[in-house]
Amino acid sequence: MTIDARGRDFAALNEAIRAAGGFCEVRGCVGQRFIAAGMSGCDIKIFGVPGNALGAYLNGGTIEVFGNAQDAVGDTMNSGSIIVHGSIGDTAGYAMRGGEIYVRGNAGYRAGIHMKAYQDKLPVMVIGGCAGSFIGEYLAGGIIAVFGLGEPGRPPVSNFPCTGMHGGKLYVRGACENIVFPKQVSARPAGDGDLEQISALAARYCGYFGGSAAEIMDSPFTVVTPDSRSPYKQMYVAD
């Protein structure tokens, strides 16, 4: 089913998506917020630019955006997939606790803030381009990978990455010699186990967007993990 988003506010658009059973194409999207918020088992293809909080509290299914998306993509999502063929705004994956977000282009500030893992849930965010400042802020669990593709001369991550991090991993393509990480984290070359995990993420990324996983992997990677014990760790992160 095809839904024309033009002239509909977010409430009317979500009502139409639910009426379609969550299986639909949305055309002419022009910044409507909260698309598919709290939905599960959906398969939604969006053409245009969805507004803030796309897929917030998503509990399963797939949202695929053929364009850019605004802030707070996947806010507090629990499971499912969000695939963006363009770039995204700030605070993507805020408090994300499961599922995956794949972005072909760049991400704004504070991607992955407060991401956390719980029991068998492991949230994953993969950014093909570059990420703005404060990526992985207060990261408590899950995996973030930044490939830095298509941005020659630009650092893959910007200022203050992993501030307050106390769980999870950040993978950054490149040696990261000129990136300043906070004292409470450890930044080291990726080992064999890390590279195996990154290779799987790269293959999935290329499955969505094309390109060569081998070319992505033809580079050193840096892995960032917390380097201090946090009194809050057991509240958020499964061993």
C-alpha positions as a printed NumPy array, in Angstrom:
array([[  0.   ,   0.   ,   0.   ],
       [  1.242,   3.513,  -0.81 ],
       [  0.47 ,   6.424,   1.517],
       [  0.808,  10.036,   0.39 ],
       [  2.183,  11.948,   3.39 ],
       [  1.614,  15.383,   1.89 ],
       [ -0.945,  17.367,   3.846],
       [ -0.996,  14.901,   6.771],
       [  0.313,  15.7  ,  10.23 ],
       [  2.146,  12.997,  12.15 ],
       [ -0.98 ,  11.706,  13.912],
       [ -2.901,  11.265,  10.667],
       [  0.118,   9.693,   8.992],
       [  0.628,   7.159,  11.781],
       [ -3.072,   6.356,  11.732],
       [ -2.798,   5.587,   8.011],
       [  0.289,   3.408,   8.605],
       [ -1.513,   1.43 ,  11.286],
       [ -4.557,   1.042,   9.043],
       [ -2.252,  -0.478,   6.426],
       [ -1.091,  -3.045,   8.966],
       [  2.341,  -1.451,   9.072],
       [  3.247,  -2.719,   5.587],
       [  3.431,   0.288,   3.286],
       [  5.379,   2.872,   1.32 ],
       [  5.179,   6.457,   2.528],
       [  5.697,   9.001,  -0.26 ],
       [  6.193,  12.75 ,   0.011],
       [  7.315,  12.725,   3.627],
       [  8.03 ,  16.305,   4.725],
       [  9.254,  16.295,   8.314],
       [  6.423,  14.518,  10.117],
       [  7.612,  13.467,  13.573],
       [  7.167,  10.205,  15.475],
       [  6.624,   8.036,  12.394],
       [  6.056,   4.409,  13.478],
       [  6.673,   5.31 ,  17.132],
       [  6.01 ,   2.297,  19.338],
       [  5.086,   0.045,  16.423],
       [  6.14 ,  -3.59 ,  16.002],
       [  6.23 ,  -6.036,  13.116],
       [  6.142,  -3.228,  10.54 ],
       [  7.766,  -2.952,   7.107],
       [  7.769,   0.71 ,   6.107],
       [  9.622,   2.352,   3.237],
       [  9.79 ,   6.143,   3.467],
       [ 10.552,   8.47 ,   0.56 ],
       [ 11.315,  12.012,   1.663],
       [ 12.596,  13.337,   4.987],
       [ 10.99 ,  12.049,   8.19 ],
       [ 11.057,  14.379,  11.203],
       [ 12.304,  13.87 ,  14.742],
       [ 11.935,  10.597,  16.654],
       [ 11.514,   8.3  ,  13.655],
       [ 10.945,   4.802,  15.046],
       [ 11.004,   5.92 ,  18.666],
       [ 10.273,   2.956,  20.951],
       [ 10.256,   0.686,  17.899],
       [  9.577,  -2.862,  19.036],
       [ 10.336,  -4.836,  15.875],
       [ 10.079,  -4.652,  12.107],
       [ 11.95 ,  -2.555,   9.562],
       [ 11.884,   1.115,   8.619],
       [ 13.863,   2.076,   5.517],
       [ 14.359,   5.718,   4.571],
       [ 15.339,   6.691,   1.027],
       [ 16.677,  10.113,   1.958],
       [ 17.826,  11.897,   5.091],
       [ 16.242,  11.79 ,   8.55 ],
       [ 16.15 ,  14.391,  11.294],
       [ 17.004,  14.126,  15.018],
       [ 16.444,  11.299,  17.513],
       [ 16.17 ,   8.427,  15.03 ],
       [ 15.432,   5.249,  17.003],
       [ 14.987,   7.033,  20.333],
       [ 14.702,   4.297,  22.999],
       [ 14.05 ,   1.619,  20.369],
       [ 13.794,  -1.92 ,  21.702],
       [ 14.216,  -4.076,  18.578],
       [ 13.928,  -3.977,  14.807],
       [ 15.908,  -2.197,  12.092],
       [ 16.116,   1.389,  10.884],
       [ 18.031,   1.841,   7.62 ],
       [ 18.724,   5.354,   6.326],
       [ 20.09 ,   5.835,   2.813],
       [ 21.154,   9.415,   3.591],
       [ 22.37 ,  11.194,   6.726],
       [ 20.748,  11.707,  10.127],
       [ 20.565,  14.511,  12.676],
       [ 21.499,  14.634,  16.36 ],
       [ 20.959,  12.141,  19.217],
       [ 20.267,   9.093,  17.055],
       [ 19.749,   5.977,  19.135],
       [ 19.213,   7.879,  22.373],
       [ 18.802,   5.268,  25.154],
       [ 18.529,   2.572,  22.468],
       [ 18.378,  -0.851,  24.118],
       [ 18.046,  -3.228,  21.162],
       [ 17.793,  -3.458,  17.399],
       [ 19.981,  -1.84 ,  14.767],
       [ 20.405,   1.494,  13.019],
       [ 22.384,   1.636,   9.767],
       [ 23.173,   5.011,   8.191],
       [ 24.797,   5.355,   4.8  ],
       [ 25.967,   8.953,   5.386],
       [ 26.794,  11.091,   8.394],
       [ 25.352,  11.486,  11.885],
       [ 25.04 ,  14.676,  13.914],
       [ 25.934,  15.264,  17.557],
       [ 25.518,  12.776,  20.412],
       [ 24.83 ,   9.65 ,  18.377],
       [ 24.378,   6.659,  20.676],
       [ 24.027,   8.673,  23.887],
       [ 22.928,   6.399,  26.75 ],
       [ 22.768,   3.271,  24.572],
       [ 22.588,   0.181,  26.764],
       [ 22.523,  -3.613,  26.51 ],
       [ 20.17 ,  -5.802,  28.532],
       [ 20.085,  -9.604,  28.754],
       [ 20.081, -10.895,  25.153],
       [ 19.586,  -7.461,  23.588],
       [ 22.585,  -5.775,  21.981],
       [ 21.897,  -2.482,  20.192],
       [ 23.984,  -1.739,  17.109],
       [ 24.527,   1.53 ,  15.257],
       [ 26.656,   1.716,  12.106],
       [ 27.492,   5.088,  10.543],
       [ 29.031,   4.928,   7.101],
       [ 30.208,   8.539,   7.026],
       [ 31.342,  10.671,   9.965],
       [ 29.822,  11.492,  13.343],
       [ 29.615,  14.783,  15.205],
       [ 30.807,  15.575,  18.722],
       [ 29.968,  13.501,  21.792],
       [ 29.343,  10.217,  19.981],
       [ 28.885,   7.423,  22.515],
       [ 28.303,   9.849,  25.391],
       [ 27.458,   7.854,  28.554],
       [ 27.512,   4.688,  26.442],
       [ 26.478,   1.819,  28.722],
       [ 26.267,  -1.076,  26.269],
       [ 25.981,  -2.054,  22.644],
       [ 28.157,  -1.392,  19.605],
       [ 28.721,   1.753,  17.558],
       [ 30.829,   1.616,  14.385],
       [ 31.919,   4.638,  12.344],
       [ 33.517,   4.014,   8.942],
       [ 34.293,   7.585,   7.85 ],
       [ 33.579,   6.84 ,   4.186],
       [ 33.306,   9.569,   1.574],
       [ 34.786,  12.305,   3.764],
       [ 38.502,  12.541,   2.889],
       [ 40.428,  14.701,   5.318],
       [ 37.653,  14.78 ,   7.907],
       [ 38.081,  12.856,  11.196],
       [ 35.531,  10.037,  11.42 ],
       [ 34.449,  11.238,  14.868],
       [ 34.534,  14.806,  16.145],
       [ 35.178,  16.311,  19.599],
       [ 34.66 ,  14.624,  22.971],
       [ 33.867,  11.06 ,  21.848],
       [ 32.789,   8.575,  24.542],
       [ 32.503,  11.133,  27.343],
       [ 31.191,   9.311,  30.43 ],
       [ 31.349,   5.916,  28.687],
       [ 30.974,   2.958,  31.069],
       [ 30.075,   0.058,  28.794],
       [ 29.865,  -1.074,  25.184],
       [ 32.292,  -0.531,  22.313],
       [ 32.986,   2.134,  19.73 ],
       [ 34.729,   0.988,  16.551],
       [ 36.324,   3.719,  14.437],
       [ 37.872,   3.087,  11.042],
       [ 41.427,   4.44 ,  11.073],
       [ 44.273,   4.703,  13.546],
       [ 42.739,   7.803,  15.221],
       [ 46.097,   9.342,  16.166],
       [ 44.664,  12.876,  16.179],
       [ 41.446,  12.119,  18.058],
       [ 41.435,  12.978,  21.77 ],
       [ 39.533,  10.468,  23.9  ],
       [ 38.679,  11.05 ,  27.587],
       [ 40.848,   9.559,  30.309],
       [ 38.295,   6.983,  31.428],
       [ 38.386,   5.044,  28.146],
       [ 40.941,   2.889,  26.395],
       [ 41.564,   3.381,  22.664],
       [ 43.611,   0.594,  21.074],
       [ 44.07 ,  -1.098,  17.705],
       [ 41.3  ,  -3.6  ,  17.009],
       [ 42.282,  -7.216,  17.621],
       [ 41.263, -10.333,  15.723],
       [ 37.99 , -10.739,  17.609],
       [ 37.125,  -7.087,  17.068],
       [ 37.926,  -7.292,  13.361],
       [ 35.698, -10.343,  12.989],
       [ 32.809,  -8.393,  14.519],
       [ 33.544,  -5.296,  12.429],
       [ 33.711,  -7.408,   9.264],
       [ 30.21 ,  -8.711,   9.938],
       [ 28.957,  -5.133,  10.415],
       [ 30.67 ,  -4.021,   7.199],
       [ 29.092,  -6.887,   5.263],
       [ 25.657,  -5.968,   6.57 ],
       [ 26.251,  -2.286,   5.757],
       [ 27.183,  -3.151,   2.174],
       [ 24.184,  -5.445,   1.947],
       [ 21.978,  -2.422,   2.599],
       [ 23.856,   0.248,   0.667],
       [ 26.214,  -1.452,  -1.749],
       [ 29.979,  -1.09 ,  -1.849],
       [ 32.734,  -3.468,  -0.861],
       [ 33.131,  -4.806,   2.66 ],
       [ 36.679,  -5.816,   1.746],
       [ 37.518,  -2.188,   0.93 ],
       [ 36.052,  -1.038,   4.241],
       [ 38.154,  -3.619,   6.058],
       [ 41.298,  -2.609,   4.156],
       [ 42.147,  -0.166,   6.928],
       [ 43.198,  -0.258,  10.559],
       [ 40.422,   0.089,  13.117],
       [ 40.45 ,   1.548,  16.605],
       [ 38.306,   0.078,  19.374],
       [ 37.291,   2.243,  22.334],
       [ 36.133,   0.636,  25.589],
       [ 35.696,   1.941,  29.153],
       [ 38.862,   1.808,  31.233],
       [ 37.426,   2.316,  34.702],
       [ 34.844,   0.675,  36.922],
       [ 31.614,   2.597,  37.229],
       [ 29.196,   2.283,  40.169],
       [ 26.365,   2.444,  37.63 ],
       [ 27.639,  -0.287,  35.314],
       [ 25.577,  -3.155,  36.745],
       [ 22.396,  -1.109,  36.389],
       [ 22.718,  -1.025,  32.608],
       [ 25.122,  -3.593,  31.199],
       [ 24.839,  -7.357,  31.11 ],
       [ 28.085,  -9.23 ,  31.762]])
